[in-house]
mmCIF file with all atom_site columns, C-alpha atoms in Angstrom:
data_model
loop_
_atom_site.group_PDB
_atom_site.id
_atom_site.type_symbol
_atom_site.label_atom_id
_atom_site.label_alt_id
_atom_site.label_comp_id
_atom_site.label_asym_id
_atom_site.label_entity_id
_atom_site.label_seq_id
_atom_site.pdbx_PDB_ins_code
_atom_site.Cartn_x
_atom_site.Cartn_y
_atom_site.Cartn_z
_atom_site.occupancy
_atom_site.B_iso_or_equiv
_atom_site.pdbx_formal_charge
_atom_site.auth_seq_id
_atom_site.auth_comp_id
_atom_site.auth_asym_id
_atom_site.auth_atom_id
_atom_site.pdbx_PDB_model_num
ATOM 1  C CA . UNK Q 1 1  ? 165.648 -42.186 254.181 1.00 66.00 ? 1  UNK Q CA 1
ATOM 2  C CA . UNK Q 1 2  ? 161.938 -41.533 253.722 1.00 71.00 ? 2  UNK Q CA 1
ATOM 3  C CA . UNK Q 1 3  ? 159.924 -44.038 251.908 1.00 74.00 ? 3  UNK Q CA 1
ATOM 4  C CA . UNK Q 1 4  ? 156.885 -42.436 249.725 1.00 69.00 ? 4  UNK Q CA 1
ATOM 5  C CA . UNK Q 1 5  ? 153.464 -44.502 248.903 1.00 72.00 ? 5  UNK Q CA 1
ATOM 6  C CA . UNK Q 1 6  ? 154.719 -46.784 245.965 1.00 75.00 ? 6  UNK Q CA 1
ATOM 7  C CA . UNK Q 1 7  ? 157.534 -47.813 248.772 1.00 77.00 ? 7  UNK Q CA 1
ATOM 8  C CA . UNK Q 1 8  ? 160.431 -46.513 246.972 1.00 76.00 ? 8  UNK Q CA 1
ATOM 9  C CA . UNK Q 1 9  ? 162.959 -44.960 249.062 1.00 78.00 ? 9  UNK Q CA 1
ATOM 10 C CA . UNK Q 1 10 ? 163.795 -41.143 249.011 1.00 77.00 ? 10 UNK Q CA 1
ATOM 11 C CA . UNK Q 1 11 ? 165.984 -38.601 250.260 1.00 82.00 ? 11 UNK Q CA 1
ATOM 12 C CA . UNK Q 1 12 ? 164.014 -36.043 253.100 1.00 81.00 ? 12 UNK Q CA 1
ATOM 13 C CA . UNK Q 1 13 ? 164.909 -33.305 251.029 1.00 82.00 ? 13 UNK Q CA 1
ATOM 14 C CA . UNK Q 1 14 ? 163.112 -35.283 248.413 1.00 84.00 ? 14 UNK Q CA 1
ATOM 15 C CA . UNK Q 1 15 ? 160.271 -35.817 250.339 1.00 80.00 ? 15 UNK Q CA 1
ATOM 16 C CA . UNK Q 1 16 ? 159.797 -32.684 251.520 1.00 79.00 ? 16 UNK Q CA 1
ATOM 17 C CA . UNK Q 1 17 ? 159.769 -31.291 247.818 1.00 81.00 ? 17 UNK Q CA 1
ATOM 18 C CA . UNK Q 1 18 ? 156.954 -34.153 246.834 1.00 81.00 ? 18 UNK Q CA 1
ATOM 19 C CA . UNK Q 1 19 ? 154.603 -33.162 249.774 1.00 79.00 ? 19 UNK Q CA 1
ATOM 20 C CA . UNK Q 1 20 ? 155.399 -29.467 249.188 1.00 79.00 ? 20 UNK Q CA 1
ATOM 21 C CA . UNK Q 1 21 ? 154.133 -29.715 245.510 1.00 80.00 ? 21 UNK Q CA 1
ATOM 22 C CA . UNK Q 1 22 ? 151.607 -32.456 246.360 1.00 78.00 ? 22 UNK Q CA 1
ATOM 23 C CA . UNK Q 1 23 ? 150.076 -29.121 248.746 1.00 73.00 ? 23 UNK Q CA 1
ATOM 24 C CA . UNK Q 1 24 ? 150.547 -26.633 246.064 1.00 69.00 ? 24 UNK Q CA 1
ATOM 25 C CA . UNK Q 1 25 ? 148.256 -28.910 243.923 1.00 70.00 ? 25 UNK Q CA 1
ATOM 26 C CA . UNK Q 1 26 ? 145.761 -29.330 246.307 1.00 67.00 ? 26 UNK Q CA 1
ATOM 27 C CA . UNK Q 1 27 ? 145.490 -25.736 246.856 1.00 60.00 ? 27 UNK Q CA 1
ATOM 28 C CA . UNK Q 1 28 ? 145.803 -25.101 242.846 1.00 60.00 ? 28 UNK Q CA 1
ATOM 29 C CA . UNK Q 1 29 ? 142.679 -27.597 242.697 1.00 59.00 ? 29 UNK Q CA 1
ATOM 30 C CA . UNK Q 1 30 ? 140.571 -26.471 245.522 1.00 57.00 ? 30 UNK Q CA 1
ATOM 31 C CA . UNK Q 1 31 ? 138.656 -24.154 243.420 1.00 54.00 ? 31 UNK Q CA 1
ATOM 32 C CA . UNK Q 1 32 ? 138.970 -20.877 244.739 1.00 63.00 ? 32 UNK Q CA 1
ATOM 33 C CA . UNK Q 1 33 ? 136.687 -18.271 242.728 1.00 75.00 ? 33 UNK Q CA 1
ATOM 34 C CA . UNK Q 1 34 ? 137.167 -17.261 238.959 1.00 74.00 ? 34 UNK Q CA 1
ATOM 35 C CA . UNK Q 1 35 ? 140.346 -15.035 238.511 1.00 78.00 ? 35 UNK Q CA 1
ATOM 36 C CA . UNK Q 1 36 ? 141.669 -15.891 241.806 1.00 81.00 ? 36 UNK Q CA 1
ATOM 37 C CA . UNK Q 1 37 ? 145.127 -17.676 241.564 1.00 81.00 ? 37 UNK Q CA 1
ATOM 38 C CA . UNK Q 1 38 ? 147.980 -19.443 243.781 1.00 77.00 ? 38 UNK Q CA 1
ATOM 39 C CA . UNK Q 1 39 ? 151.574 -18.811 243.265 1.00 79.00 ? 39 UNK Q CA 1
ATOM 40 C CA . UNK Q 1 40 ? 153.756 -19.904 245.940 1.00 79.00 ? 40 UNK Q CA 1
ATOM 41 C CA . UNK Q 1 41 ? 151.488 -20.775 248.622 1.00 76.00 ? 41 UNK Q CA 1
ATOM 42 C CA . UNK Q 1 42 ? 150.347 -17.745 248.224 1.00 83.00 ? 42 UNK Q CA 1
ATOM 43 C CA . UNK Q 1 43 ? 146.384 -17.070 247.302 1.00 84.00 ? 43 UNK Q CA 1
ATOM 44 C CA . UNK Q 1 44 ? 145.268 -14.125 244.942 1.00 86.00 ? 44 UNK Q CA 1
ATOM 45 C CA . UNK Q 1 45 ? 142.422 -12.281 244.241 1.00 84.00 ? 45 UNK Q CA 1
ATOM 46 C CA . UNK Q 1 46 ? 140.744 -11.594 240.915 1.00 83.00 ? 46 UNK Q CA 1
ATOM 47 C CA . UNK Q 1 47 ? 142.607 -7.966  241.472 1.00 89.00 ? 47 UNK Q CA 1
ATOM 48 C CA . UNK Q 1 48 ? 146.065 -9.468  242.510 1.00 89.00 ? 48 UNK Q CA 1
ATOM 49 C CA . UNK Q 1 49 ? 145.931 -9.023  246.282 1.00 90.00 ? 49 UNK Q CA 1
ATOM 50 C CA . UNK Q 1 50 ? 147.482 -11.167 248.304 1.00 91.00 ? 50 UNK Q CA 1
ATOM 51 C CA . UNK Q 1 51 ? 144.602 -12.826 250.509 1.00 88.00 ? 51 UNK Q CA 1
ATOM 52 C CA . UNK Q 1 52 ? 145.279 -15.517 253.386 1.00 85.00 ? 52 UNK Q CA 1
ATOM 53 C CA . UNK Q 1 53 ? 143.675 -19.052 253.817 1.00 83.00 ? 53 UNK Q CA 1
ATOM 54 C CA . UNK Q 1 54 ? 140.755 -17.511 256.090 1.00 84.00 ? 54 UNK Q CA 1
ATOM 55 C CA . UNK Q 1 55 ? 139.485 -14.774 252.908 1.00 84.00 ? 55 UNK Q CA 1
ATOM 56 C CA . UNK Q 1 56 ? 139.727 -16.831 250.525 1.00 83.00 ? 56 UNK Q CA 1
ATOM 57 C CA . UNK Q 1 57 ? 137.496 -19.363 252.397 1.00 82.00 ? 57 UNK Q CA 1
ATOM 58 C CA . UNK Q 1 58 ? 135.162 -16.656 253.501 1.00 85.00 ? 58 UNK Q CA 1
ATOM 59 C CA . UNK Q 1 59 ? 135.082 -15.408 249.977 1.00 84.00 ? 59 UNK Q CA 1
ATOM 60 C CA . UNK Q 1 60 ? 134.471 -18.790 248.414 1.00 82.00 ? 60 UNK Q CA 1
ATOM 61 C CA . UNK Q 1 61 ? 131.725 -19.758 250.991 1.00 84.00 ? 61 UNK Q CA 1
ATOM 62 C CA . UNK Q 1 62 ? 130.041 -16.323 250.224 1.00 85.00 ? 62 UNK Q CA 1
ATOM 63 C CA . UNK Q 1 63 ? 129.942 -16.810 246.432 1.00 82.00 ? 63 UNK Q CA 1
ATOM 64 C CA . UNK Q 1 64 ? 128.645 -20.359 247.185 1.00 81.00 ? 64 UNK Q CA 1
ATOM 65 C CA . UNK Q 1 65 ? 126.223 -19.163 249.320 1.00 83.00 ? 65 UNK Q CA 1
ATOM 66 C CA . UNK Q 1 66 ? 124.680 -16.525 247.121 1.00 81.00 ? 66 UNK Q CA 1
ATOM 67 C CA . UNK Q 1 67 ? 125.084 -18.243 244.147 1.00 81.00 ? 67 UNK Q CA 1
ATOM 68 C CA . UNK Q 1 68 ? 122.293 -20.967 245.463 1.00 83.00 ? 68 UNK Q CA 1
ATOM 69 C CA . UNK Q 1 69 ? 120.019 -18.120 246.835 1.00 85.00 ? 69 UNK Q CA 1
ATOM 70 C CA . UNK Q 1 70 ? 120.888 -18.500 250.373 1.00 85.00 ? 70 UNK Q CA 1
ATOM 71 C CA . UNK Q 1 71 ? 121.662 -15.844 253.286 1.00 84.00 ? 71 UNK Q CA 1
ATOM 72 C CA . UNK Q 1 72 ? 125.639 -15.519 254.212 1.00 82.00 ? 72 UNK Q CA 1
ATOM 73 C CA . UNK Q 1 73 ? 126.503 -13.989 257.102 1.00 81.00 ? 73 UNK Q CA 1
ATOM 74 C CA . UNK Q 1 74 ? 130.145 -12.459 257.506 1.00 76.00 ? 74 UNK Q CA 1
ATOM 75 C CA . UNK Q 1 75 ? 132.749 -13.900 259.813 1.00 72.00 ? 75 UNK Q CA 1
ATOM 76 C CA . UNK Q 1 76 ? 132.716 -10.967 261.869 1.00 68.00 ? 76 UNK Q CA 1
ATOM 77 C CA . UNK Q 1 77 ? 128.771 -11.188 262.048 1.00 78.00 ? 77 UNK Q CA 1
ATOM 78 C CA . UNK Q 1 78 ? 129.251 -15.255 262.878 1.00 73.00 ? 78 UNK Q CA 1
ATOM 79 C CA . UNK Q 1 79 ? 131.990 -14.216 265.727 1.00 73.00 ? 79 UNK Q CA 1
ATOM 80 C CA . UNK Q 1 80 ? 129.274 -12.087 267.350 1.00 70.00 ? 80 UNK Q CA 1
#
């Protein structure tokens, strides 16, 4: 038995489900760029490719970046 924030008791198969969507959410709500979507854990480009964790970041820092007028350099560039 697993015992969630409010204190009420729950099944682990419960509780897995409620941290699983509670992640999903997260991700829906962190903001990734216009047309880019999450379905499944899995992130999306404006074009529909699958992207992982790591290019979507990069992507959203870029847009960020340039957006405010300021110089991004690439991961690989960074790694240098």
């Amino acid at each position: 038995m697993a015992f969630d924030a409010g204190g009420v008791g729950r099944t682990l198969v419960e509780a897995w489900h409620a941290s699983e969507e509670a992640m999903a959410e997260a991700t829906r709500k962190a903001a990734f760029l216009p047309g880019w979507s999450v379905n499944n854990g899995t992130i999306y480009d404006a074009d529909g490719t699958p992207r992982d964790r790591g290019e979507a970041w990069e992507a959203r820092l870029e847009a960020t970046c340039r957006s405010r007028g300021y110089h991004f350099t690439p991961a690989a560039e960074r790694a240098q």
